[in-house]
mmCIF file of C-alpha atoms and ligand atoms in Angstrom:
data_model
loop_
_atom_site.group_PDB
_atom_site.id
_atom_site.type_symbol
_atom_site.label_atom_id
_atom_site.label_comp_id
_atom_site.label_asym_id
_atom_site.label_seq_id
_atom_site.Cartn_x
_atom_site.Cartn_y
_atom_site.Cartn_z
ATOM 1 C CA MET H 1 0.042 -0.226 -0.023
ATOM 2 C CA SER H 2 1.169 3.468 -0.895
ATOM 3 C CA VAL H 3 -0.557 6.705 0.337
ATOM 4 C CA PRO H 4 0.872 10.101 0.051
ATOM 5 C CA PHE H 5 1.039 12.479 2.875
ATOM 6 C CA PHE H 6 -0.755 14.844 0.675
ATOM 7 C CA ASP H 7 -2.439 14.436 -2.831
ATOM 8 C CA GLY H 8 -2.545 17.184 -4.528
ATOM 9 C CA ARG H 9 -3.126 15.813 -8.062
ATOM 10 C CA ALA H 10 -6.365 13.714 -6.363
ATOM 11 C CA HIS H 11 -7.664 17.073 -4.954
ATOM 12 C CA VAL H 12 -7.204 18.765 -8.427
ATOM 13 C CA GLN H 13 -8.601 15.840 -10.286
ATOM 14 C CA ALA H 14 -11.991 16.026 -8.282
ATOM 15 C CA LEU H 15 -12.449 19.861 -9.224
ATOM 16 C CA ARG H 16 -11.069 19.896 -12.578
ATOM 17 C CA ALA H 17 -13.953 20.839 -14.159
ATOM 18 C CA GLU H 18 -15.006 23.533 -11.923
ATOM 19 C CA LEU H 19 -11.143 24.995 -11.806
ATOM 20 C CA GLU H 20 -10.678 24.931 -15.354
ATOM 21 C CA GLU H 21 -13.932 26.639 -15.753
ATOM 22 C CA ALA H 22 -12.725 29.163 -12.984
ATOM 23 C CA VAL H 23 -9.539 29.769 -15.094
ATOM 24 C CA ALA H 24 -11.112 30.253 -18.227
ATOM 25 C CA ARG H 25 -13.217 32.901 -16.853
ATOM 26 C CA VAL H 26 -10.426 34.767 -15.253
ATOM 27 C CA LEU H 27 -8.707 34.621 -19.087
ATOM 28 C CA ASP H 28 -11.416 35.947 -20.582
ATOM 29 C CA SER H 29 -11.955 38.679 -18.520
ATOM 30 C CA GLY H 30 -7.980 40.037 -19.288
ATOM 31 C CA TRP H 31 -8.175 41.014 -15.537
ATOM 32 C CA PHE H 32 -5.592 40.040 -13.198
ATOM 33 C CA VAL H 33 -5.213 41.777 -9.682
ATOM 34 C CA LEU H 34 -7.799 43.295 -7.524
ATOM 35 C CA GLY H 35 -11.157 42.747 -9.383
ATOM 36 C CA PRO H 36 -14.616 40.890 -9.315
ATOM 37 C CA GLU H 37 -13.206 37.176 -8.489
ATOM 38 C CA GLY H 38 -11.360 38.781 -5.097
ATOM 39 C CA GLU H 39 -14.064 40.685 -4.258
ATOM 40 C CA ALA H 40 -16.820 37.860 -4.869
ATOM 41 C CA PHE H 41 -14.575 35.538 -2.632
ATOM 42 C CA GLU H 42 -13.937 38.011 -0.077
ATOM 43 C CA ALA H 43 -17.624 38.136 0.031
ATOM 44 C CA GLU H 44 -18.305 34.705 -0.190
ATOM 45 C CA LEU H 45 -15.303 33.536 2.441
ATOM 46 C CA ALA H 46 -16.626 35.831 5.065
ATOM 47 C CA LEU H 47 -20.335 34.744 4.634
ATOM 48 C CA ALA H 48 -19.003 31.055 4.894
ATOM 49 C CA LEU H 49 -17.130 31.824 8.329
ATOM 50 C CA GLY H 50 -19.239 34.268 9.752
ATOM 51 C CA ALA H 51 -17.148 37.191 9.423
ATOM 52 C CA ALA H 52 -18.475 40.774 8.755
ATOM 53 C CA HIS H 53 -15.646 40.761 6.028
ATOM 54 C CA ALA H 54 -12.501 39.289 4.890
ATOM 55 C CA VAL H 55 -9.658 41.213 3.425
ATOM 56 C CA ALA H 56 -7.781 38.718 0.704
ATOM 57 C CA VAL H 57 -4.101 39.032 0.811
ATOM 58 C CA GLY H 58 -0.979 37.145 -0.548
ATOM 59 C CA ASN H 59 -0.128 34.313 2.450
ATOM 60 C CA GLY H 60 -1.220 33.807 5.928
ATOM 61 C CA THR H 61 1.717 35.145 7.190
ATOM 62 C CA ASP H 62 1.060 38.561 5.479
ATOM 63 C CA ALA H 63 -2.549 38.320 6.951
ATOM 64 C CA LEU H 64 -1.375 37.729 10.998
ATOM 65 C CA HIS H 65 1.310 40.843 10.120
ATOM 66 C CA LEU H 66 -1.316 43.195 8.545
ATOM 67 C CA GLY H 67 -3.937 42.335 11.393
ATOM 68 C CA LEU H 68 -1.049 43.018 14.180
ATOM 69 C CA ARG H 69 -0.506 46.117 12.148
ATOM 70 C CA ALA H 70 -4.120 46.806 11.506
ATOM 71 C CA LEU H 71 -4.906 46.606 15.100
ATOM 72 C CA GLY H 72 -1.807 49.208 15.721
ATOM 73 C CA ILE H 73 0.857 46.477 16.740
ATOM 74 C CA GLY H 74 4.225 47.451 16.232
ATOM 75 C CA PRO H 75 7.475 48.649 17.453
ATOM 76 C CA GLY H 76 8.299 48.426 21.868
ATOM 77 C CA HIS H 77 5.553 46.246 21.656
ATOM 78 C CA GLU H 78 5.006 42.413 23.045
ATOM 79 C CA VAL H 79 2.361 39.778 22.016
ATOM 80 C CA ILE H 80 2.234 36.795 23.594
ATOM 81 C CA THR H 81 1.511 33.427 21.558
ATOM 82 C CA SER H 82 1.945 29.739 21.587
ATOM 83 C CA ALA H 83 5.602 28.114 21.625
ATOM 84 C CA LEU H 84 4.053 25.348 19.411
ATOM 85 C CA SER H 85 3.106 26.692 16.276
ATOM 86 C CA ALA H 86 4.342 27.523 12.399
ATOM 87 C CA ALA H 87 7.423 29.339 12.964
ATOM 88 C CA PHE H 88 5.488 31.833 10.510
ATOM 89 C CA THR H 89 3.416 32.996 13.234
ATOM 90 C CA ALA H 90 6.378 34.066 15.304
ATOM 91 C CA LEU H 91 7.826 35.844 12.358
ATOM 92 C CA ALA H 92 4.660 37.688 11.605
ATOM 93 C CA ILE H 93 4.872 39.670 14.984
ATOM 94 C CA GLU H 94 8.489 39.934 13.906
ATOM 95 C CA GLN H 95 7.755 41.548 11.235
ATOM 96 C CA ALA H 96 4.701 43.737 12.404
ATOM 97 C CA GLY H 97 8.121 45.001 14.176
ATOM 98 C CA ALA H 98 7.133 43.831 18.018
ATOM 99 C CA ARG H 99 8.503 41.259 19.881
ATOM 100 C CA PRO H 100 6.996 37.689 20.355
ATOM 101 C CA VAL H 101 6.758 36.229 23.763
ATOM 102 C CA PHE H 102 6.085 32.436 23.467
ATOM 103 C CA VAL H 103 4.105 30.560 26.239
ATOM 104 C CA ASP H 104 3.270 27.095 27.355
ATOM 105 C CA VAL H 105 0.757 25.067 25.833
ATOM 106 C CA GLU H 106 -2.242 22.974 27.499
ATOM 107 C CA GLU H 107 -1.202 18.792 27.093
ATOM 108 C CA ALA H 108 -4.735 18.352 26.157
ATOM 109 C CA THR H 109 -5.192 20.420 22.733
ATOM 110 C CA LEU H 110 -1.574 21.844 22.563
ATOM 111 C CA ASN H 111 -2.997 25.436 22.098
ATOM 112 C CA LEU H 112 -1.932 27.953 24.196
ATOM 113 C CA ASP H 113 -2.603 27.972 27.934
ATOM 114 C CA PRO H 114 -4.377 31.017 29.799
ATOM 115 C CA GLY H 115 -2.216 30.507 32.451
ATOM 116 C CA ALA H 116 0.692 30.654 31.089
ATOM 117 C CA VAL H 117 -0.428 33.870 29.159
ATOM 118 C CA ARG H 118 -1.652 35.306 32.781
ATOM 119 C CA ARG H 119 1.369 34.931 33.604
ATOM 120 C CA ALA H 120 3.429 36.481 31.109
ATOM 121 C CA ILE H 121 1.457 39.835 31.000
ATOM 122 C CA GLY H 122 3.632 42.474 31.347
ATOM 123 C CA SER H 123 3.645 46.501 30.656
ATOM 124 C CA ARG H 124 4.960 46.263 27.070
ATOM 125 C CA THR H 125 2.024 43.426 26.391
ATOM 126 C CA ARG H 126 -0.161 44.742 23.610
ATOM 127 C CA ALA H 127 -1.748 41.288 22.649
ATOM 128 C CA ILE H 128 -2.421 37.726 22.463
ATOM 129 C CA LEU H 129 -1.734 35.768 19.417
ATOM 130 C CA PRO H 130 -3.603 32.387 19.987
ATOM 131 C CA VAL H 131 -3.346 29.633 17.081
ATOM 132 C CA HIS H 132 -5.984 27.366 16.726
ATOM 133 C CA LEU H 133 -3.444 24.441 16.261
ATOM 134 C CA TYR H 134 -4.118 20.998 13.860
ATOM 135 C CA GLY H 135 -7.637 23.052 13.472
ATOM 136 C CA HIS H 136 -8.858 22.438 16.818
ATOM 137 C CA PRO H 137 -9.729 25.810 19.003
ATOM 138 C CA ALA H 138 -7.734 27.282 21.251
ATOM 139 C CA ASP H 139 -9.951 27.669 24.917
ATOM 140 C CA MET H 140 -10.970 31.393 23.663
ATOM 141 C CA ALA H 141 -13.059 32.047 27.168
ATOM 142 C CA PRO H 142 -10.370 32.666 29.381
ATOM 143 C CA LEU H 143 -8.402 34.230 26.441
ATOM 144 C CA LEU H 144 -10.948 36.352 25.608
ATOM 145 C CA ALA H 145 -11.692 37.752 29.066
ATOM 146 C CA LEU H 146 -7.525 38.045 29.950
ATOM 147 C CA ALA H 147 -7.456 40.443 26.924
ATOM 148 C CA ASP H 148 -10.510 42.210 27.928
ATOM 149 C CA GLU H 149 -9.164 42.530 31.879
ATOM 150 C CA HIS H 150 -5.770 44.011 30.861
ATOM 151 C CA GLY H 151 -7.085 46.399 27.604
ATOM 152 C CA LEU H 152 -5.325 44.089 25.322
ATOM 153 C CA GLU H 153 -5.563 43.470 21.366
ATOM 154 C CA LEU H 154 -6.250 39.064 20.420
ATOM 155 C CA LEU H 155 -5.972 37.960 17.229
ATOM 156 C CA GLU H 156 -6.328 34.421 16.382
ATOM 157 C CA ASP H 157 -4.560 32.363 14.181
ATOM 158 C CA ALA H 158 -7.140 30.577 12.002
ATOM 159 C CA CYS H 159 -4.555 29.058 9.355
ATOM 160 C CA GLN H 160 -4.779 25.878 10.119
ATOM 161 C CA ALA H 161 -8.629 25.842 11.194
ATOM 162 C CA HIS H 162 -10.794 27.371 8.032
ATOM 163 C CA GLY H 163 -14.566 26.796 10.154
ATOM 164 C CA ALA H 164 -13.760 25.311 13.344
ATOM 165 C CA LEU H 165 -16.300 26.063 16.245
ATOM 166 C CA TYR H 166 -15.568 27.002 19.078
ATOM 167 C CA GLN H 167 -18.952 27.064 21.673
ATOM 168 C CA ARG H 168 -20.406 26.948 18.520
ATOM 169 C CA ARG H 169 -19.461 30.144 16.907
ATOM 170 C CA PRO H 170 -16.870 29.545 14.027
ATOM 171 C CA VAL H 171 -13.062 30.768 14.604
ATOM 172 C CA GLY H 172 -11.232 33.883 13.760
ATOM 173 C CA THR H 173 -13.581 36.363 14.608
ATOM 174 C CA LEU H 174 -14.219 35.012 18.120
ATOM 175 C CA ARG H 175 -14.001 38.633 19.990
ATOM 176 C CA GLY H 176 -17.225 40.297 18.727
ATOM 177 C CA ALA H 177 -16.966 43.605 17.145
ATOM 178 C CA ARG H 178 -13.411 43.472 17.593
ATOM 179 C CA GLY H 179 -12.724 40.194 16.348
ATOM 180 C CA ILE H 180 -9.987 39.876 13.912
ATOM 181 C CA GLY H 181 -7.922 36.349 12.281
ATOM 182 C CA ALA H 182 -5.482 35.630 9.891
ATOM 183 C CA LEU H 183 -6.485 32.416 7.468
ATOM 184 C CA SER H 184 -3.738 30.487 5.011
ATOM 185 C CA PHE H 185 -4.737 29.362 1.675
ATOM 186 C CA TYR H 186 -1.591 27.079 1.447
ATOM 187 C CA PRO H 187 -1.944 24.109 -0.473
ATOM 188 C CA THR H 188 -2.226 21.943 2.242
ATOM 189 C CA LYS H 189 -4.682 23.942 4.303
ATOM 190 C CA ASN H 190 -8.535 23.065 4.733
ATOM 191 C CA LEU H 191 -9.396 25.847 1.839
ATOM 192 C CA GLY H 192 -6.122 25.827 -0.348
ATOM 193 C CA ALA H 193 -5.266 27.344 -3.340
ATOM 194 C CA LEU H 194 -3.318 26.489 -6.302
ATOM 195 C CA GLY H 195 -0.432 28.669 -4.940
ATOM 196 C CA ASP H 196 -0.381 31.094 -2.161
ATOM 197 C CA GLY H 197 -2.707 33.013 -0.420
ATOM 198 C CA GLY H 198 -4.176 34.428 2.941
ATOM 199 C CA ALA H 199 -7.295 36.461 4.867
ATOM 200 C CA VAL H 200 -8.090 38.419 7.047
ATOM 201 C CA LEU H 201 -11.392 37.727 8.690
ATOM 202 C CA VAL H 202 -12.115 41.114 10.094
ATOM 203 C CA ASN H 203 -15.736 41.893 11.718
ATOM 204 C CA ASP H 204 -15.032 46.006 12.298
ATOM 205 C CA ALA H 205 -15.369 48.110 9.063
ATOM 206 C CA GLY H 206 -12.981 50.395 10.262
ATOM 207 C CA LEU H 207 -10.217 47.995 10.456
ATOM 208 C CA ALA H 208 -11.453 46.287 7.040
ATOM 209 C CA VAL H 209 -10.408 49.438 5.247
ATOM 210 C CA ARG H 210 -7.170 50.393 6.893
ATOM 211 C CA LEU H 211 -6.210 46.060 6.270
ATOM 212 C CA ARG H 212 -6.985 47.108 2.408
ATOM 213 C CA GLN H 213 -4.968 49.852 2.210
ATOM 214 C CA LEU H 214 -2.181 48.038 3.977
ATOM 215 C CA ARG H 215 -2.300 44.954 1.341
ATOM 216 C CA ASN H 216 -2.476 47.515 -1.630
ATOM 217 C CA GLY H 217 0.987 50.017 -0.609
ATOM 218 C CA GLY H 218 -1.030 52.059 1.882
ATOM 219 C CA GLN H 219 -3.232 53.673 -0.767
ATOM 220 C CA SER H 220 -7.078 55.165 0.088
ATOM 221 C CA ARG H 221 -7.124 55.404 -2.776
ATOM 222 C CA LYS H 222 -4.810 55.304 -6.571
ATOM 223 C CA TYR H 223 -1.682 56.789 -6.072
ATOM 224 C CA CYS H 224 -2.618 58.641 -2.716
ATOM 225 C CA HIS H 225 -0.336 56.369 0.206
ATOM 226 C CA GLN H 226 -2.209 56.940 3.570
ATOM 227 C CA ARG H 227 0.260 55.035 4.804
ATOM 228 C CA PHE H 228 3.446 52.512 4.764
ATOM 229 C CA GLY H 229 1.360 49.168 3.198
ATOM 230 C CA VAL H 230 3.050 46.017 1.678
ATOM 231 C CA ASN H 231 2.711 44.672 -1.371
ATOM 232 C CA SER H 232 0.119 41.391 -0.287
ATOM 233 C CA ARG H 233 -2.639 41.025 -2.539
ATOM 234 C CA LEU H 234 -4.635 38.096 -3.813
ATOM 235 C CA ASP H 235 -4.290 37.318 -7.544
ATOM 236 C CA GLU H 236 -7.495 37.465 -9.691
ATOM 237 C CA LEU H 237 -6.869 33.108 -10.871
ATOM 238 C CA GLN H 238 -6.082 32.429 -7.208
ATOM 239 C CA ALA H 239 -9.149 34.210 -6.145
ATOM 240 C CA ALA H 240 -11.350 32.389 -8.828
ATOM 241 C CA LEU H 241 -9.488 29.224 -8.129
ATOM 242 C CA LEU H 242 -10.668 29.638 -4.103
ATOM 243 C CA ARG H 243 -14.311 30.253 -4.763
ATOM 244 C CA VAL H 244 -14.575 26.898 -5.880
ATOM 245 C CA GLY H 245 -12.942 25.311 -2.889
ATOM 246 C CA VAL H 246 -15.693 27.682 -0.399
ATOM 247 C CA ARG H 247 -17.840 25.845 -2.076
ATOM 248 C CA HIS H 248 -16.933 22.819 -1.246
ATOM 249 C CA LEU H 249 -15.208 23.629 2.285
ATOM 250 C CA ALA H 250 -18.262 22.196 4.568
ATOM 251 C CA ALA H 251 -18.105 18.852 2.426
ATOM 252 C CA TRP H 252 -14.617 18.465 2.788
ATOM 253 C CA THR H 253 -14.686 19.507 6.544
ATOM 254 C CA GLU H 254 -16.981 16.560 7.389
ATOM 255 C CA ARG H 255 -14.724 13.768 5.259
ATOM 256 C CA ARG H 256 -12.311 15.184 7.135
ATOM 257 C CA ARG H 257 -14.363 14.862 10.556
ATOM 258 C CA GLN H 258 -15.253 11.068 9.749
ATOM 259 C CA LEU H 259 -11.702 10.159 8.942
ATOM 260 C CA ALA H 260 -11.174 11.534 12.479
ATOM 261 C CA ALA H 261 -13.736 9.796 13.442
ATOM 262 C CA PHE H 262 -12.188 6.152 11.981
ATOM 263 C CA TYR H 263 -8.969 6.824 13.433
ATOM 264 C CA LEU H 264 -9.752 7.831 16.807
ATOM 265 C CA ARG H 265 -12.348 4.256 17.310
ATOM 266 C CA SER H 266 -9.592 2.300 15.480
ATOM 267 C CA LEU H 267 -6.120 3.551 17.451
ATOM 268 C CA GLU H 268 -7.420 3.370 20.762
ATOM 269 C CA GLY H 269 -5.459 1.164 22.824
ATOM 270 C CA CYS H 270 -2.304 0.856 20.725
ATOM 271 C CA GLY H 271 -0.308 3.030 23.081
ATOM 272 C CA LEU H 272 -0.703 6.640 21.476
ATOM 273 C CA THR H 273 -2.033 9.649 23.117
ATOM 274 C CA LEU H 274 -5.154 10.602 20.990
ATOM 275 C CA PRO H 275 -6.298 13.857 19.821
ATOM 276 C CA ARG H 276 -9.264 14.368 21.599
ATOM 277 C CA GLU H 277 -12.210 16.785 20.556
ATOM 278 C CA GLN H 278 -12.679 19.092 23.940
ATOM 279 C CA PRO H 279 -16.075 19.489 24.801
ATOM 280 C CA TYR H 280 -16.122 23.627 23.708
ATOM 281 C CA ALA H 281 -14.764 22.783 19.928
ATOM 282 C CA ARG H 282 -15.885 21.138 16.680
ATOM 283 C CA ALA H 283 -12.781 20.574 15.119
ATOM 284 C CA VAL H 284 -11.529 20.305 11.811
ATOM 285 C CA PHE H 285 -8.642 18.161 11.803
ATOM 286 C CA HIS H 286 -6.285 20.024 9.438
ATOM 287 C CA LEU H 287 -3.898 17.710 10.844
ATOM 288 C CA PHE H 288 -4.438 14.156 12.776
ATOM 289 C CA VAL H 289 -1.451 14.605 15.457
ATOM 290 C CA VAL H 290 -0.667 11.381 17.581
ATOM 291 C CA ARG H 291 1.607 11.333 20.425
ATOM 292 C CA HIS H 292 3.811 8.208 21.288
ATOM 293 C CA PRO H 293 7.134 8.445 23.375
ATOM 294 C CA ARG H 294 9.213 6.665 20.638
ATOM 295 C CA ARG H 295 8.468 8.981 17.959
ATOM 296 C CA ASP H 296 10.889 8.697 15.405
ATOM 297 C CA ALA H 297 11.110 5.025 15.551
ATOM 298 C CA LEU H 298 7.448 4.381 15.234
ATOM 299 C CA ALA H 299 7.686 7.465 12.051
ATOM 300 C CA GLN H 300 10.628 5.207 10.272
ATOM 301 C CA ALA H 301 9.030 2.031 10.645
ATOM 302 C CA LEU H 302 5.611 3.293 8.865
ATOM 303 C CA ARG H 303 7.675 4.861 6.434
ATOM 304 C CA GLU H 304 8.966 1.498 5.579
ATOM 305 C CA ALA H 305 5.813 0.133 5.528
ATOM 306 C CA GLY H 306 4.531 2.816 3.168
ATOM 307 C CA VAL H 307 2.811 5.473 5.237
ATOM 308 C CA PRO H 308 4.494 9.055 5.166
ATOM 309 C CA THR H 309 4.268 10.950 8.249
ATOM 310 C CA LEU H 310 5.489 14.648 9.182
ATOM 311 C CA VAL H 311 5.962 16.032 12.348
ATOM 312 C CA HIS H 312 4.084 19.438 13.206
ATOM 313 C CA TYR H 313 6.563 20.519 15.087
ATOM 314 C CA PRO H 314 10.021 19.543 15.811
ATOM 315 C CA VAL H 315 11.100 22.665 17.526
ATOM 316 C CA PRO H 316 9.255 24.460 19.502
ATOM 317 C CA LEU H 317 9.727 28.191 18.792
ATOM 318 C CA HIS H 318 11.585 29.544 21.701
ATOM 319 C CA LEU H 319 14.485 26.983 20.951
ATOM 320 C CA GLN H 320 14.139 27.936 17.361
ATOM 321 C CA PRO H 321 17.913 29.670 16.129
ATOM 322 C CA ALA H 322 16.114 32.373 14.795
ATOM 323 C CA PHE H 323 14.449 33.614 17.879
ATOM 324 C CA ALA H 324 17.377 32.625 20.254
ATOM 325 C CA PRO H 325 18.348 36.562 20.481
ATOM 326 C CA LEU H 326 14.877 36.642 22.351
ATOM 327 C CA GLY H 327 16.753 34.494 25.108
ATOM 328 C CA GLY H 328 14.541 31.156 24.882
ATOM 329 C CA ARG H 329 16.494 27.989 26.927
ATOM 330 C CA ALA H 330 15.602 24.252 26.939
ATOM 331 C CA GLY H 331 13.122 23.930 29.874
ATOM 332 C CA ASP H 332 11.452 27.051 29.972
ATOM 333 C CA LEU H 333 8.364 26.071 28.291
ATOM 334 C CA PRO H 334 8.446 22.075 29.412
ATOM 335 C CA VAL H 335 4.958 21.072 27.714
ATOM 336 C CA ALA H 336 5.488 22.122 24.403
ATOM 337 C CA GLU H 337 9.362 20.895 24.695
ATOM 338 C CA ARG H 338 7.869 17.443 25.301
ATOM 339 C CA ALA H 339 5.261 17.483 22.878
ATOM 340 C CA ALA H 340 7.767 18.438 20.237
ATOM 341 C CA GLY H 341 9.506 14.933 21.054
ATOM 342 C CA GLU H 342 5.987 13.035 20.644
ATOM 343 C CA VAL H 343 4.276 14.283 17.819
ATOM 344 C CA LEU H 344 3.574 12.794 15.024
ATOM 345 C CA SER H 345 0.921 13.823 11.870
ATOM 346 C CA LEU H 346 -0.612 10.666 9.643
ATOM 347 C CA PRO H 347 -2.167 11.420 6.485
ATOM 348 C CA LEU H 348 -5.327 12.573 6.692
ATOM 349 C CA TYR H 349 -7.276 15.159 4.034
ATOM 350 C CA PRO H 350 -10.652 14.822 1.974
ATOM 351 C CA GLU H 351 -9.484 12.503 -0.816
ATOM 352 C CA LEU H 352 -8.096 10.033 1.131
ATOM 353 C CA SER H 353 -9.879 6.752 0.429
ATOM 354 C CA ASP H 354 -11.807 4.560 2.739
ATOM 355 C CA GLU H 355 -9.449 1.634 2.069
ATOM 356 C CA GLN H 356 -6.246 4.012 2.033
ATOM 357 C CA ALA H 357 -7.250 4.987 5.690
ATOM 358 C CA ALA H 358 -7.764 1.837 6.805
ATOM 359 C CA GLY H 359 -4.030 0.861 5.422
ATOM 360 C CA VAL H 360 -2.830 3.660 7.898
ATOM 361 C CA VAL H 361 -4.904 1.993 10.739
ATOM 362 C CA GLN H 362 -3.270 -1.153 10.132
ATOM 363 C CA ALA H 363 0.314 -0.261 9.650
ATOM 364 C CA VAL H 364 -0.173 1.954 12.870
ATOM 365 C CA ARG H 365 -1.258 -0.694 15.119
ATOM 366 C CA ASP H 366 1.095 -2.790 14.060
ATOM 367 C CA GLU H 367 4.095 -1.106 14.170
ATOM 368 C CA ALA H 368 3.153 1.296 17.654
ATOM 369 C CA GLY H 369 2.192 -2.307 18.631
ATOM 370 C CA ARG H 370 5.617 -3.088 18.285
ATOM 371 C CA LEU H 371 7.593 -0.793 19.725
ATOM 372 C CA CYS H 372 4.969 -1.046 23.197
HETATM 373 C C1 PLP C 1 0.391 27.935 7.076
HETATM 374 C C2 PLP C 1 0.410 28.628 8.603
HETATM 375 C C3 PLP C 1 0.944 30.108 8.599
HETATM 376 C C4 PLP C 1 1.322 30.645 7.890
HETATM 377 O O1 PLP C 1 0.778 30.669 6.382
HETATM 378 P P1 PLP C 1 1.443 31.190 4.666
HETATM 379 O O2 PLP C 1 0.339 31.076 3.998
HETATM 380 O O3 PLP C 1 2.044 30.147 4.640
HETATM 381 O O4 PLP C 1 1.729 32.279 4.766
HETATM 382 C C5 PLP C 1 0.934 30.689 9.838
HETATM 383 N N1 PLP C 1 0.255 29.953 10.982
HETATM 384 C C6 PLP C 1 -0.253 28.659 10.920
HETATM 385 C C7 PLP C 1 -0.539 28.094 12.102
HETATM 386 C C8 PLP C 1 0.064 27.945 9.952
HETATM 387 O O5 PLP C 1 -0.344 26.771 9.822
#
């Protein structure tokens, strides 16, 4: 049996006719940047994910970076975030000119630990940046309460969590009128472009206006540069392709959840820690991440059995060389550090067939059993 970790060809195959129609529409229009496809995509995305506005940008990192800047965060400010995330989360904070402060995660979800956030709040703290890691929402109620109590901004990194629900509400704009969150459309994400893309979900109309300026060189109208912006626009081709994806997102999420339920049922009792959904959450399983004390040996055995895996993430952010100047040391954030040595992502995506999923389960049961 051979199962790819991610199957871009199967993904396109299933949508081929719709994608070709979308591309043809853009080719026929002769208009390629900031046009009707982008506007329609933003409206459809905002509607699908329960936000008042969506502002499409070049990638998820820019969605985070410009989201922070729209909130007025920059030099001299600290942003508290999770030590277990894609490094791009923290790079976006650096790009905004602020300083990431990494804190530890909760054992159950590997998401930001509200107690650790509380202890990290200081005079320079301006924002909390929770990550809905692997598509499972962070425990937002205590984080929102902390932000309110201390007068902080809160920006959600929803780059892995398109359509996930926290207490029945979609992630991304959980802070109500001040809700703001970032999405990535990197090809492997739950809603993927055929290239790079991202968006900011935002409820406040003024913030949406500021974001539209920031992504387009800071222009308030043509050739009037109101502020320092960047060039980070989603092109019309990607917008047209992503409009196809928005139509399928709910069904893809259902399929991911069905596969996750199968894995959870079938991998019970073979020495793995499984990714359980918390009572407040409806997860979208961007990744299906198990834990095993002999992770590297298990990964090797699975590779030999034809099941590729990945590790999200092998090095917590406070121990990444790029962030060494911030002074993080081994032992500082024990939960994240232990998790980084044990997590293993199994193949899970909507195009994975029942037979392939059964093959993954068989291989994991065999190999994890052998390592007990
Ligand atoms: C993918 C991802 C990003 C960055 O998104 P890009 O589109 O690759 O720039 C940021 N944070 C998380 C948690 C991600 O998974």
